[in-house]
Short mmCIF file of C-alpha atoms in Angstrom, two decimals:
data_model
loop_
_atom_site.label_atom_id
_atom_site.label_comp_id
_atom_site.label_asym_id
_atom_site.label_seq_id
_atom_site.Cartn_x
_atom_site.Cartn_y
_atom_site.Cartn_z
CA UNK A 15 -51.55 6.21 -36.27
CA UNK A 16 -49.04 4.23 -38.32
CA UNK A 17 -51.67 2.91 -40.67
CA UNK A 18 -50.85 3.63 -44.44
CA UNK A 19 -53.42 5.04 -46.59
CA UNK A 20 -53.84 7.56 -49.57
CA UNK A 21 -53.46 11.17 -48.40
CA UNK A 22 -56.87 13.30 -49.33
CA UNK A 23 -56.80 17.07 -49.17
CA UNK A 24 -60.06 19.16 -48.24
CA UNK A 25 -60.83 22.92 -47.46
CA UNK A 26 -61.24 26.23 -49.16
CA UNK A 27 -57.97 25.53 -51.08
CA UNK A 28 -59.11 22.89 -53.15
CA UNK A 29 -59.59 23.58 -56.70
CA UNK A 30 -62.75 22.84 -58.66
CA UNK A 31 -60.81 20.37 -60.94
CA UNK A 32 -58.84 19.96 -63.78
CA UNK A 33 -59.40 22.12 -66.83
CA UNK A 34 -61.05 20.36 -69.78
CA UNK A 35 -60.54 17.23 -68.00
CA UNK A 36 -64.06 15.82 -66.54
CA UNK A 37 -62.58 12.25 -66.88
CA UNK A 38 -59.73 13.05 -64.36
CA UNK A 39 -61.66 15.68 -62.37
CA UNK A 40 -64.49 12.93 -61.58
CA UNK A 41 -61.71 10.46 -60.51
CA UNK A 42 -59.56 12.90 -58.42
CA UNK A 43 -62.11 15.43 -56.86
CA UNK A 44 -64.82 13.38 -54.73
CA UNK A 45 -67.51 14.11 -52.38
CA UNK A 46 -66.28 15.13 -48.85
CA UNK A 47 -68.06 12.43 -46.51
CA UNK A 48 -67.23 14.63 -43.43
CA UNK A 49 -68.66 17.97 -44.51
CA UNK A 50 -71.95 16.86 -46.11
CA UNK A 51 -72.56 20.23 -47.84
CA UNK A 52 -71.34 19.55 -51.27
CA UNK A 53 -67.84 20.39 -50.76
CA UNK A 54 -64.99 17.85 -52.17
CA UNK A 55 -61.64 16.20 -51.33
CA UNK A 56 -58.76 15.97 -53.63
CA UNK A 57 -57.31 12.64 -53.94
CA UNK A 58 -53.38 13.47 -53.95
CA UNK A 59 -52.06 9.65 -55.35
CA UNK A 60 -49.54 10.08 -52.17
CA UNK A 61 -49.52 7.29 -49.85
CA UNK A 62 -48.80 8.57 -46.06
CA UNK A 63 -49.41 7.63 -42.56
CA UNK A 64 -49.75 9.56 -39.22
CA UNK A 65 -46.69 9.52 -36.92
CA UNK A 66 -47.24 9.61 -33.06
CA UNK A 67 -45.82 13.25 -33.23
CA UNK A 68 -48.80 14.47 -35.65
CA UNK A 69 -46.59 14.54 -38.44
CA UNK A 70 -47.39 12.91 -42.11
CA UNK A 71 -44.86 10.37 -43.51
CA UNK A 72 -44.55 10.36 -47.14
CA UNK A 73 -44.31 6.54 -48.53
CA UNK A 74 -44.61 6.95 -52.31
CA UNK A 75 -47.22 7.12 -54.89
CA UNK A 76 -50.01 4.94 -55.27
CA UNK A 77 -49.70 5.07 -59.38
CA UNK A 78 -46.14 3.73 -59.00
CA UNK A 79 -47.28 0.33 -57.24
CA UNK A 80 -46.03 -2.68 -58.94
CA UNK A 81 -46.60 -6.21 -58.82
CA UNK A 82 -43.93 -8.87 -58.39
CA UNK A 83 -44.31 -12.68 -58.37
CA UNK A 84 -47.60 -12.08 -56.38
CA UNK A 85 -46.54 -9.34 -53.98
CA UNK A 86 -47.68 -5.74 -54.51
CA UNK A 87 -44.64 -3.78 -54.13
CA UNK A 88 -44.14 0.17 -53.34
CA UNK A 89 -40.95 1.30 -55.03
CA UNK A 90 -41.15 4.49 -52.72
CA UNK A 91 -40.50 2.40 -49.34
CA UNK A 92 -37.56 0.52 -50.77
CA UNK A 93 -36.11 3.89 -52.13
CA UNK A 94 -36.49 5.61 -49.00
CA UNK A 95 -34.78 2.35 -47.29
CA UNK A 96 -31.97 2.73 -49.87
CA UNK A 97 -31.36 6.46 -49.20
CA UNK A 98 -31.04 5.52 -45.53
CA UNK A 99 -27.43 3.89 -46.30
CA UNK A 100 -24.85 6.61 -45.84
CA UNK A 101 -23.04 5.77 -49.06
CA UNK A 102 -26.12 6.47 -51.12
CA UNK A 103 -27.41 9.79 -52.25
CA UNK A 104 -30.14 9.13 -54.86
CA UNK A 105 -32.30 6.04 -55.08
CA UNK A 106 -34.84 5.03 -57.88
CA UNK A 107 -36.38 1.50 -57.99
CA UNK A 108 -38.29 0.18 -60.91
CA UNK A 109 -39.80 -3.12 -61.96
CA UNK A 110 -38.16 -4.28 -65.31
CA UNK A 111 -39.36 -7.01 -67.62
CA UNK A 112 -36.33 -8.68 -69.18
CA UNK A 113 -36.95 -12.10 -71.10
CA UNK A 114 -39.97 -12.67 -69.47
CA UNK A 115 -38.81 -12.42 -65.91
CA UNK A 116 -40.17 -9.70 -64.10
CA UNK A 117 -37.60 -7.95 -61.41
CA UNK A 118 -36.86 -5.23 -59.32
CA UNK A 119 -33.92 -3.11 -60.35
CA UNK A 120 -32.35 -0.25 -58.07
CA UNK A 121 -30.68 2.55 -59.76
CA UNK A 122 -28.27 4.37 -57.16
CA UNK A 123 -26.18 7.43 -57.36
CA UNK A 124 -23.32 7.08 -54.72
CA UNK A 125 -22.59 10.00 -52.23
CA UNK A 126 -18.93 9.79 -53.21
CA UNK A 127 -18.65 8.88 -56.94
CA UNK A 128 -14.84 8.00 -56.42
CA UNK A 129 -15.70 5.66 -53.88
CA UNK A 130 -18.88 4.21 -55.65
CA UNK A 131 -21.47 1.93 -54.10
CA UNK A 132 -21.11 -0.78 -51.58
CA UNK A 133 -21.10 -4.55 -52.78
CA UNK A 134 -24.47 -6.18 -53.54
CA UNK A 135 -24.30 -8.21 -50.58
CA UNK A 136 -23.71 -5.33 -48.11
CA UNK A 137 -26.69 -3.53 -50.08
CA UNK A 138 -28.88 -6.66 -49.69
CA UNK A 139 -27.81 -7.30 -46.03
CA UNK A 140 -28.65 -3.63 -45.26
CA UNK A 141 -32.25 -3.66 -46.86
CA UNK A 142 -33.22 -6.97 -45.04
CA UNK A 143 -32.63 -5.35 -41.61
CA UNK A 144 -35.86 -3.32 -42.52
CA UNK A 145 -37.70 -4.90 -45.56
CA UNK A 146 -38.71 -8.45 -46.13
CA UNK A 147 -37.05 -10.48 -48.76
CA UNK A 148 -39.30 -9.99 -51.76
CA UNK A 149 -38.77 -6.20 -51.52
CA UNK A 150 -34.96 -6.63 -51.87
CA UNK A 151 -34.31 -5.78 -55.50
CA UNK A 152 -32.69 -8.30 -57.72
CA UNK A 153 -29.93 -5.88 -59.33
CA UNK A 154 -28.04 -2.76 -58.15
CA UNK A 155 -26.96 -0.40 -61.03
CA UNK A 156 -24.48 2.60 -60.17
CA UNK A 157 -25.10 5.68 -62.06
CA UNK A 158 -23.18 8.92 -61.87
CA UNK A 159 -26.66 10.65 -61.95
CA UNK A 160 -30.23 9.68 -62.65
CA UNK A 161 -31.70 10.84 -66.13
CA UNK A 162 -34.13 13.73 -66.26
CA UNK A 163 -36.82 15.03 -68.49
CA UNK A 164 -36.70 18.65 -70.10
CA UNK A 165 -38.77 19.87 -66.95
CA UNK A 166 -36.31 18.31 -64.48
CA UNK A 167 -38.53 15.23 -63.55
CA UNK A 168 -37.23 11.74 -63.30
CA UNK A 169 -37.10 10.12 -66.73
CA UNK A 170 -37.78 6.36 -66.06
CA UNK A 171 -37.85 5.66 -69.48
CA UNK A 172 -34.18 6.46 -69.97
CA UNK A 173 -33.09 4.28 -67.17
CA UNK A 174 -30.43 1.65 -68.55
CA UNK A 175 -30.82 -1.89 -69.01
CA UNK A 176 -28.93 -3.90 -66.13
CA UNK A 177 -25.52 -5.31 -67.77
CA UNK A 178 -25.42 -9.30 -67.94
CA UNK A 179 -22.09 -9.40 -65.79
CA UNK A 180 -21.73 -10.39 -62.43
CA UNK A 181 -22.57 -7.93 -59.78
CA UNK A 182 -19.87 -6.59 -57.42
CA UNK A 183 -20.23 -9.06 -54.53
CA UNK A 184 -18.73 -9.21 -51.04
CA UNK A 185 -16.75 -12.48 -52.10
CA UNK A 186 -14.25 -12.65 -54.75
CA UNK A 187 -15.02 -14.77 -57.80
CA UNK A 188 -13.63 -18.24 -57.72
CA UNK A 189 -14.12 -20.83 -60.58
CA UNK A 190 -15.50 -24.29 -60.51
CA UNK A 191 -13.29 -27.05 -59.42
CA UNK A 192 -15.46 -30.23 -59.83
CA UNK A 193 -17.93 -31.36 -62.58
CA UNK A 194 -20.53 -30.72 -60.29
CA UNK A 195 -19.77 -27.42 -59.75
CA UNK A 196 -19.13 -26.67 -63.37
CA UNK A 197 -22.85 -27.89 -64.07
CA UNK A 198 -24.30 -25.72 -61.50
CA UNK A 199 -22.26 -22.53 -62.34
CA UNK A 200 -23.27 -22.99 -65.82
CA UNK A 201 -26.91 -23.69 -65.02
CA UNK A 202 -27.07 -20.66 -62.78
CA UNK A 203 -25.32 -18.36 -65.45
CA UNK A 204 -28.12 -19.37 -67.74
CA UNK A 205 -30.98 -18.81 -65.69
CA UNK A 206 -29.63 -15.80 -64.27
CA UNK A 207 -28.56 -14.32 -67.70
CA UNK A 208 -24.98 -13.58 -66.45
CA UNK A 209 -21.50 -14.17 -68.12
CA UNK A 210 -20.33 -16.49 -65.30
CA UNK A 211 -20.98 -17.50 -61.85
CA UNK A 212 -18.42 -18.12 -59.28
CA UNK A 213 -18.67 -21.05 -56.82
CA UNK A 214 -18.91 -18.85 -53.52
CA UNK A 215 -21.59 -16.51 -55.36
CA UNK A 216 -24.91 -16.60 -53.66
CA UNK A 217 -27.55 -17.24 -56.07
CA UNK A 218 -29.99 -14.55 -54.58
CA UNK A 219 -27.44 -11.84 -54.30
CA UNK A 220 -27.09 -12.57 -58.07
CA UNK A 221 -30.74 -11.68 -58.88
CA UNK A 222 -32.19 -14.95 -58.30
CA UNK A 223 -35.74 -15.66 -56.98
CA UNK A 224 -38.24 -18.55 -56.26
CA UNK A 225 -39.33 -18.96 -59.84
CA UNK A 226 -35.76 -19.03 -60.97
CA UNK A 227 -34.84 -21.95 -58.29
CA UNK A 228 -37.57 -24.19 -60.22
CA UNK A 229 -35.64 -23.67 -63.77
CA UNK A 230 -32.46 -24.16 -61.98
CA UNK A 231 -33.38 -27.42 -60.64
CA UNK A 232 -35.04 -28.73 -63.81
CA UNK A 233 -31.81 -27.94 -65.70
CA UNK A 234 -29.55 -29.58 -63.39
CA UNK A 235 -31.73 -32.55 -63.56
CA UNK A 236 -31.36 -32.52 -67.22
CA UNK A 237 -27.77 -32.52 -66.90
CA UNK A 238 -27.42 -35.46 -65.02
CA UNK A 239 -27.54 -34.17 -61.37
CA UNK A 240 -30.34 -34.51 -58.70
CA UNK A 241 -30.77 -31.63 -56.20
CA UNK A 242 -34.15 -30.55 -54.49
CA UNK A 243 -35.69 -27.10 -54.07
CA UNK A 244 -35.34 -27.20 -50.39
CA UNK A 245 -31.79 -27.97 -50.60
CA UNK A 246 -31.12 -25.16 -53.19
CA UNK A 247 -32.84 -22.40 -50.55
CA UNK A 248 -30.72 -24.08 -47.60
CA UNK A 249 -27.48 -23.91 -49.93
CA UNK A 250 -27.64 -21.17 -52.08
CA UNK A 251 -23.73 -21.38 -53.11
CA UNK A 252 -22.43 -23.57 -55.93
CA UNK A 253 -19.87 -24.78 -53.35
CA UNK A 254 -22.32 -25.61 -50.97
CA UNK A 255 -25.06 -27.12 -53.28
CA UNK A 256 -22.73 -29.22 -55.07
CA UNK A 257 -21.66 -31.89 -52.61
CA UNK A 258 -25.57 -32.51 -52.10
CA UNK A 259 -26.04 -32.89 -55.86
CA UNK A 260 -26.28 -36.64 -56.62
CA UNK A 261 -25.13 -37.92 -60.17
CA UNK A 262 -28.09 -39.51 -61.64
CA UNK A 263 -27.46 -43.35 -62.10
CA UNK A 264 -30.83 -43.82 -63.82
CA UNK A 265 -30.46 -42.00 -66.92
CA UNK A 266 -31.53 -44.97 -68.80
CA UNK A 267 -34.94 -44.75 -67.13
CA UNK A 268 -37.54 -42.11 -68.56
CA UNK A 269 -37.03 -38.69 -66.85
CA UNK A 270 -39.89 -37.76 -64.52
CA UNK A 271 -41.95 -35.38 -66.34
CA UNK A 272 -44.03 -33.86 -63.70
CA UNK A 273 -42.47 -35.24 -60.43
CA UNK A 274 -40.48 -32.35 -58.43
CA UNK A 275 -38.67 -32.97 -55.44
CA UNK A 276 -39.29 -30.00 -53.52
CA UNK A 277 -37.90 -31.30 -50.04
CA UNK A 278 -35.69 -34.29 -49.80
CA UNK A 279 -35.92 -36.63 -46.37
CA UNK A 280 -36.30 -39.91 -44.99
CA UNK A 281 -39.88 -39.94 -43.57
CA UNK A 282 -42.61 -41.38 -45.22
CA UNK A 283 -45.42 -41.30 -46.49
CA UNK A 284 -44.20 -38.79 -48.54
CA UNK A 285 -46.74 -35.75 -49.55
CA UNK A 286 -47.43 -35.52 -52.97
CA UNK A 287 -48.83 -31.97 -53.85
CA UNK A 288 -50.40 -31.37 -57.15
CA UNK A 289 -50.11 -27.79 -59.06
CA UNK A 290 -52.70 -25.16 -59.51
CA UNK A 291 -54.16 -24.01 -62.86
CA UNK A 292 -50.66 -22.23 -64.27
CA UNK A 293 -49.03 -25.71 -63.59
CA UNK A 294 -46.07 -24.61 -61.48
CA UNK A 295 -44.73 -25.88 -57.96
CA UNK A 296 -42.59 -23.59 -56.35
CA UNK A 297 -45.26 -21.85 -54.61
CA UNK A 298 -45.44 -25.06 -52.17
CA UNK A 299 -42.10 -24.63 -50.86
CA UNK A 300 -43.62 -22.79 -47.78
CA UNK A 301 -45.89 -25.64 -47.08
CA UNK A 302 -43.02 -28.01 -47.41
CA UNK A 303 -40.81 -26.05 -45.16
CA UNK A 304 -43.51 -25.90 -42.56
CA UNK A 305 -43.75 -29.79 -42.21
CA UNK A 306 -41.70 -32.08 -39.77
CA UNK A 307 -38.03 -32.51 -39.90
CA UNK A 308 -36.83 -35.35 -42.42
CA UNK A 309 -40.42 -35.05 -44.37
CA UNK A 310 -40.20 -35.97 -48.05
CA UNK A 311 -42.35 -33.58 -50.16
CA UNK A 312 -42.92 -33.66 -53.91
CA UNK A 313 -44.76 -31.42 -56.40
CA UNK A 314 -46.43 -32.38 -59.17
CA UNK A 315 -45.95 -30.00 -62.17
CA UNK A 316 -48.34 -29.73 -65.31
CA UNK A 317 -46.86 -31.21 -68.50
CA UNK A 318 -45.91 -28.81 -71.22
CA UNK A 319 -44.08 -26.22 -69.09
CA UNK A 320 -40.49 -27.51 -70.04
CA UNK A 321 -39.11 -27.65 -73.97
CA UNK A 322 -41.02 -29.66 -76.29
CA UNK A 323 -43.23 -31.33 -73.63
CA UNK A 324 -46.88 -31.64 -74.22
CA UNK A 325 -49.77 -30.84 -71.81
CA UNK A 326 -52.10 -33.64 -70.89
CA UNK A 327 -55.65 -32.41 -71.48
CA UNK A 328 -57.94 -34.09 -69.11
CA UNK A 329 -57.88 -34.55 -65.40
CA UNK A 330 -58.24 -38.27 -65.71
CA UNK A 331 -54.84 -38.44 -67.96
CA UNK A 332 -52.89 -36.12 -65.52
CA UNK A 333 -53.93 -38.37 -62.85
CA UNK A 334 -52.69 -41.55 -64.54
CA UNK A 335 -49.44 -39.98 -65.61
CA UNK A 336 -48.92 -38.38 -62.24
CA UNK A 337 -49.76 -41.82 -60.00
CA UNK A 338 -47.35 -43.58 -62.43
CA UNK A 339 -44.69 -41.02 -61.50
CA UNK A 340 -45.54 -41.18 -57.64
CA UNK A 341 -45.35 -45.18 -57.86
CA UNK A 342 -41.79 -45.13 -59.22
CA UNK A 343 -40.73 -43.17 -56.07
CA UNK A 344 -43.05 -44.62 -53.24
CA UNK A 345 -44.06 -48.02 -54.41
CA UNK A 346 -46.38 -48.87 -51.25
CA UNK A 347 -48.52 -46.98 -49.50
CA UNK A 348 -50.06 -45.21 -47.56
CA UNK A 349 -50.27 -42.16 -50.19
CA UNK A 350 -51.00 -38.56 -49.34
CA UNK A 351 -52.00 -36.41 -51.95
CA UNK A 352 -52.50 -32.83 -51.33
CA UNK A 353 -53.27 -29.79 -53.74
CA UNK A 354 -54.21 -26.32 -54.18
CA UNK A 355 -57.03 -24.78 -55.97
CA UNK A 356 -57.38 -26.69 -59.39
CA UNK A 357 -55.35 -29.29 -58.50
CA UNK A 358 -57.46 -30.60 -55.92
CA UNK A 359 -59.62 -32.31 -58.79
CA UNK A 360 -56.32 -33.83 -60.00
CA UNK A 361 -55.39 -35.07 -56.51
CA UNK A 362 -59.21 -36.52 -55.84
CA UNK A 363 -58.85 -38.47 -59.18
CA UNK A 364 -55.54 -39.58 -58.18
CA UNK A 365 -56.70 -40.91 -54.98
CA UNK A 366 -59.94 -42.63 -56.83
CA UNK A 367 -57.56 -44.35 -59.54
CA UNK A 368 -55.02 -45.66 -56.80
CA UNK A 369 -57.84 -47.07 -54.67
CA UNK A 370 -59.01 -48.87 -57.80
CA UNK A 371 -55.75 -50.60 -57.98
CA UNK A 372 -56.31 -51.60 -54.28
CA UNK A 373 -53.59 -49.18 -53.02
CA UNK A 374 -54.00 -47.58 -49.55
CA UNK A 375 -54.71 -43.91 -49.53
CA UNK A 376 -54.31 -42.04 -46.29
CA UNK A 377 -56.23 -39.03 -47.61
CA UNK A 378 -56.81 -36.24 -50.11
CA UNK A 379 -55.84 -32.86 -48.43
CA UNK A 380 -57.38 -29.98 -50.31
CA UNK A 381 -55.71 -26.48 -49.95
CA UNK A 382 -58.38 -23.83 -51.00
CA UNK A 383 -60.47 -26.09 -53.03
CA UNK A 384 -61.95 -24.47 -55.98
CA UNK A 385 -65.67 -24.00 -56.92
CA UNK A 386 -67.46 -23.20 -59.98
CA UNK A 387 -70.77 -23.50 -61.17
CA UNK A 388 -71.49 -26.97 -62.22
CA UNK A 389 -72.41 -27.04 -66.04
CA UNK A 390 -73.76 -29.79 -68.46
CA UNK A 391 -70.62 -31.85 -69.37
CA UNK A 392 -69.41 -31.57 -73.06
CA UNK A 393 -68.57 -34.82 -74.98
CA UNK A 394 -65.00 -33.49 -75.31
CA UNK A 395 -63.16 -31.16 -72.82
CA UNK A 396 -61.65 -29.09 -75.84
CA UNK A 397 -64.01 -28.08 -78.65
CA UNK A 398 -62.75 -27.01 -82.16
CA UNK A 399 -62.51 -23.11 -81.09
CA UNK A 400 -60.14 -23.89 -78.31
CA UNK A 401 -58.40 -26.20 -80.33
CA UNK A 402 -57.69 -23.70 -82.87
CA UNK A 403 -56.42 -21.40 -80.03
CA UNK A 404 -54.15 -24.12 -78.79
CA UNK A 405 -52.68 -24.68 -82.38
CA UNK A 406 -51.78 -21.14 -82.71
CA UNK A 407 -49.83 -21.35 -79.26
CA UNK A 408 -48.21 -24.43 -80.27
CA UNK A 409 -47.05 -22.52 -83.33
CA UNK A 410 -45.82 -19.49 -81.39
CA UNK A 411 -43.66 -21.73 -79.22
CA UNK A 412 -41.96 -23.74 -81.66
CA UNK A 413 -41.41 -20.72 -83.94
CA UNK A 414 -38.15 -18.43 -83.54
CA UNK A 415 -37.55 -16.51 -80.16
CA UNK A 416 -39.64 -13.31 -80.00
CA UNK A 417 -42.69 -14.65 -82.40
CA UNK A 418 -45.83 -13.21 -80.82
CA UNK A 419 -49.43 -14.15 -81.17
CA UNK A 420 -51.63 -12.09 -83.19
CA UNK A 421 -53.19 -9.43 -81.05
CA UNK A 422 -56.80 -10.91 -81.43
CA UNK A 423 -55.49 -14.41 -80.34
CA UNK A 424 -53.63 -12.64 -77.11
CA UNK A 425 -56.88 -11.23 -76.23
CA UNK A 426 -58.63 -14.60 -76.61
CA UNK A 427 -55.94 -16.02 -74.33
CA UNK A 428 -56.16 -13.64 -71.87
CA UNK A 429 -59.92 -14.15 -71.34
CA UNK A 430 -59.47 -17.60 -69.40
CA UNK A 431 -56.85 -16.12 -66.65
CA UNK A 432 -55.83 -12.93 -64.77
CA UNK A 433 -52.22 -12.53 -65.22
CA UNK A 434 -49.96 -9.77 -63.86
CA UNK A 435 -49.20 -6.83 -65.98
CA UNK A 436 -45.67 -8.36 -66.43
CA UNK A 437 -47.17 -11.52 -67.48
CA UNK A 438 -49.24 -9.80 -70.10
CA UNK A 439 -46.19 -8.06 -71.52
CA UNK A 440 -44.16 -11.13 -71.64
CA UNK A 441 -46.70 -12.81 -73.43
CA UNK A 442 -47.42 -9.90 -76.02
CA UNK A 443 -43.46 -10.11 -76.42
CA UNK A 444 -43.40 -13.73 -77.38
CA UNK A 445 -41.43 -15.07 -74.35
CA UNK A 446 -41.35 -18.69 -74.54
CA UNK A 447 -42.12 -19.63 -70.97
CA UNK A 448 -45.15 -17.08 -70.92
CA UNK A 449 -46.61 -18.77 -73.79
CA UNK A 450 -46.17 -22.30 -72.35
CA UNK A 451 -47.63 -20.94 -69.19
CA UNK A 452 -50.55 -19.71 -70.97
CA UNK A 453 -51.09 -22.95 -72.65
CA UNK A 454 -51.05 -24.81 -69.56
CA UNK A 455 -53.66 -22.53 -67.93
CA UNK A 456 -55.87 -22.77 -70.79
CA UNK A 457 -55.79 -26.44 -71.27
CA UNK A 458 -56.26 -26.96 -67.30
CA UNK A 459 -59.23 -24.64 -67.39
CA UNK A 460 -60.92 -26.87 -69.64
CA UNK A 461 -59.76 -29.86 -68.30
CA UNK A 462 -61.02 -28.69 -64.88
CA UNK A 463 -64.64 -27.60 -66.22
CA UNK A 464 -64.84 -30.77 -67.76
CA UNK A 465 -64.11 -33.22 -64.95
CA UNK A 466 -66.11 -30.95 -62.51
CA UNK A 467 -69.10 -31.28 -64.57
CA UNK A 468 -69.13 -34.94 -64.36
CA UNK A 469 -68.41 -35.41 -60.58
CA UNK A 470 -71.89 -36.92 -60.29
CA UNK A 471 -72.02 -39.07 -63.33
CA UNK A 472 -68.14 -40.33 -63.78
CA UNK A 473 -66.69 -43.61 -63.04
CA UNK A 474 -67.55 -43.51 -59.45
CA UNK A 475 -67.39 -40.71 -56.78
CA UNK A 476 -64.26 -41.02 -54.31
CA UNK A 477 -65.30 -42.56 -51.12
CA UNK A 478 -62.18 -42.03 -49.16
CA UNK A 479 -61.29 -39.51 -46.72
CA UNK A 480 -61.06 -35.76 -47.90
CA UNK A 481 -59.97 -32.81 -45.65
CA UNK A 482 -60.77 -29.35 -46.91
CA UNK A 483 -58.61 -26.30 -45.75
CA UNK A 484 -61.00 -23.45 -46.12
CA UNK A 485 -59.50 -19.96 -46.17
CA UNK A 486 -61.07 -18.12 -43.43
CA UNK A 487 -60.75 -14.71 -44.87
CA UNK A 488 -62.89 -15.71 -48.07
CA UNK A 489 -66.57 -14.59 -48.15
CA UNK A 490 -68.82 -16.96 -46.43
CA UNK A 491 -70.93 -17.43 -49.33
CA UNK A 492 -68.03 -18.73 -51.43
CA UNK A 493 -66.93 -21.38 -48.75
CA UNK A 494 -70.64 -22.43 -48.55
CA UNK A 495 -70.64 -22.91 -52.38
CA UNK A 496 -67.37 -24.95 -52.34
CA UNK A 497 -68.64 -27.12 -49.27
CA UNK A 498 -71.88 -27.71 -51.44
CA UNK A 499 -70.11 -28.77 -54.45
CA UNK A 500 -67.81 -31.23 -52.75
CA UNK A 501 -70.63 -32.70 -50.52
CA UNK A 502 -72.44 -33.47 -53.70
CA UNK A 503 -69.38 -34.98 -55.77
CA UNK A 504 -68.04 -37.03 -52.73
CA UNK A 505 -69.39 -40.22 -51.43
CA UNK A 506 -68.22 -39.54 -48.08
CA UNK A 507 -68.90 -36.26 -46.18
CA UNK A 508 -65.34 -34.03 -46.24
CA UNK A 509 -63.69 -33.19 -43.23
CA UNK A 510 -63.67 -28.99 -42.97
CA UNK A 511 -60.40 -27.31 -41.39
CA UNK A 512 -60.33 -23.36 -41.39
CA UNK A 513 -57.19 -21.93 -41.99
CA UNK A 514 -56.04 -18.19 -42.33
CA UNK A 515 -55.82 -16.63 -45.66
CA UNK A 516 -57.79 -15.84 -49.01
CA UNK A 517 -57.84 -18.58 -51.65
CA UNK A 518 -55.17 -17.04 -53.47
CA UNK A 519 -52.79 -16.72 -50.75
CA UNK A 520 -53.72 -19.48 -48.50
CA UNK A 521 -50.71 -21.58 -49.54
CA UNK A 522 -48.30 -19.20 -48.06
CA UNK A 523 -47.54 -17.70 -44.69
CA UNK A 524 -50.03 -18.26 -41.78
CA UNK A 525 -52.01 -20.70 -44.29
CA UNK A 526 -49.16 -22.85 -45.21
CA UNK A 527 -47.98 -23.22 -41.37
CA UNK A 528 -51.24 -24.00 -40.36
CA UNK A 529 -52.00 -26.73 -43.06
CA UNK A 530 -48.57 -27.91 -42.48
CA UNK A 531 -48.94 -28.50 -38.82
CA UNK A 532 -52.36 -30.39 -39.36
CA UNK A 533 -50.28 -32.64 -42.14
CA UNK A 534 -47.32 -33.19 -39.63
CA UNK A 535 -49.87 -34.65 -37.15
CA UNK A 536 -51.26 -37.06 -39.83
CA UNK A 537 -47.88 -38.08 -40.94
CA UNK A 538 -46.93 -38.88 -37.44
CA UNK A 539 -49.41 -41.27 -37.27
CA UNK A 540 -48.36 -43.18 -40.10
CA UNK A 541 -44.54 -42.51 -40.08
CA UNK A 542 -41.74 -44.82 -41.27
CA UNK A 543 -38.22 -44.10 -41.48
CA UNK A 544 -36.42 -45.14 -44.61
CA UNK A 545 -33.17 -45.05 -45.84
CA UNK A 546 -32.14 -42.30 -48.19
CA UNK A 547 -32.71 -43.05 -51.57
#
């Protein structure tokens, strides 16, 4: 009771199959495990659950599930929640791909066409009463009626693209009044694809999400103002964020190319957390939020994800470049290096290089450390075939917008990572940011492979403290392999801390909170209070 599953139908009324479609028959008509007499069940494709009264509640279709920023989403669940609003008669929710950004769009028909829909602010607030944040659509589009096919079914292909205009919010439009507000409003309009943004508009009510936050922070810094990711989440209007945006007085100093301030604070030592294989750092926001009050937290983002910047091609180069930026914001130790997945190799190399310079390293904290079979180390991390592939990616990135890779090159790129369907579509459409992400993933794959193979014969195994936060829900055999690799590649036995989650999810939710509590205890033993820099 209450558990969601797919509806299977059995009994004498079940047909024998689809006429002339043996492959579809095999997929949908399966052996009945309850009968054992050769009869079959029909897989309906409907997602349902039993209610306490014995009724079945329909929750949508299995084949309509989509994936948005790592979350599996059932549009039917959102549609049902929207139809519960008294002002809405019909609701259709789809995932749209616009300029490489995959987002949920709700198409709504109001019960009273003359009165129209409630404001976006009201609709978001209504949905958040019953749905988590990631299930709330980014955009709400009003329709007089949903488009239908000739046989009366919903024509999803005919749903119009959302307009790039400011949505109807609960607040009136207010123009920027200060230079900081003008910069922020301009940046927000650019990343959200809107003509204008008011200073009292909520970034997330305008359709923003965590990935766009990272873009907005980077562009704001490039325009001469410093803000952190955490400040952005805590103050999601231009008017609230502008007073916190510090005019940068160090523009003559080289702009940090990897260091991203996730959380501003006065507590040292700071936590410096290294990116995974695709290079981004916004996924560290939950871990940063789980730390104690006033804790400073930085993410180290891969080079090559912004504008014309180029990726670094070896773990040693990454570690040296990132360490230089770390020392610029925290000249003295102790240093706390953290990482997730592939970034664990970079973090341990940063610690090795820092220790070689005589600097104090408090520890390397690996969240979901990776494991792959050790192979013979090649002389160079990138061979000729891969260099040619990277050259083609570079050409597409520098070319006119919309320039795409040749189909054969696309397939070759996709061999090295497992993107979501929306990311594949963006890559095939030539979206610049997706091309940069694919390039980062490719370079990091070979850098990781090359470094891992040399863990035993490199410049010297790291002999400092290493803590492995191992995902409890991963298969035991996988975790044993991870432990075996790191016990062999380190000079000292690593500490092991089990945390809830899988390798791909341990950086969020309960996993992030558990790691945060352990890190907070470690920081408390070494804590210093400093003046805000």
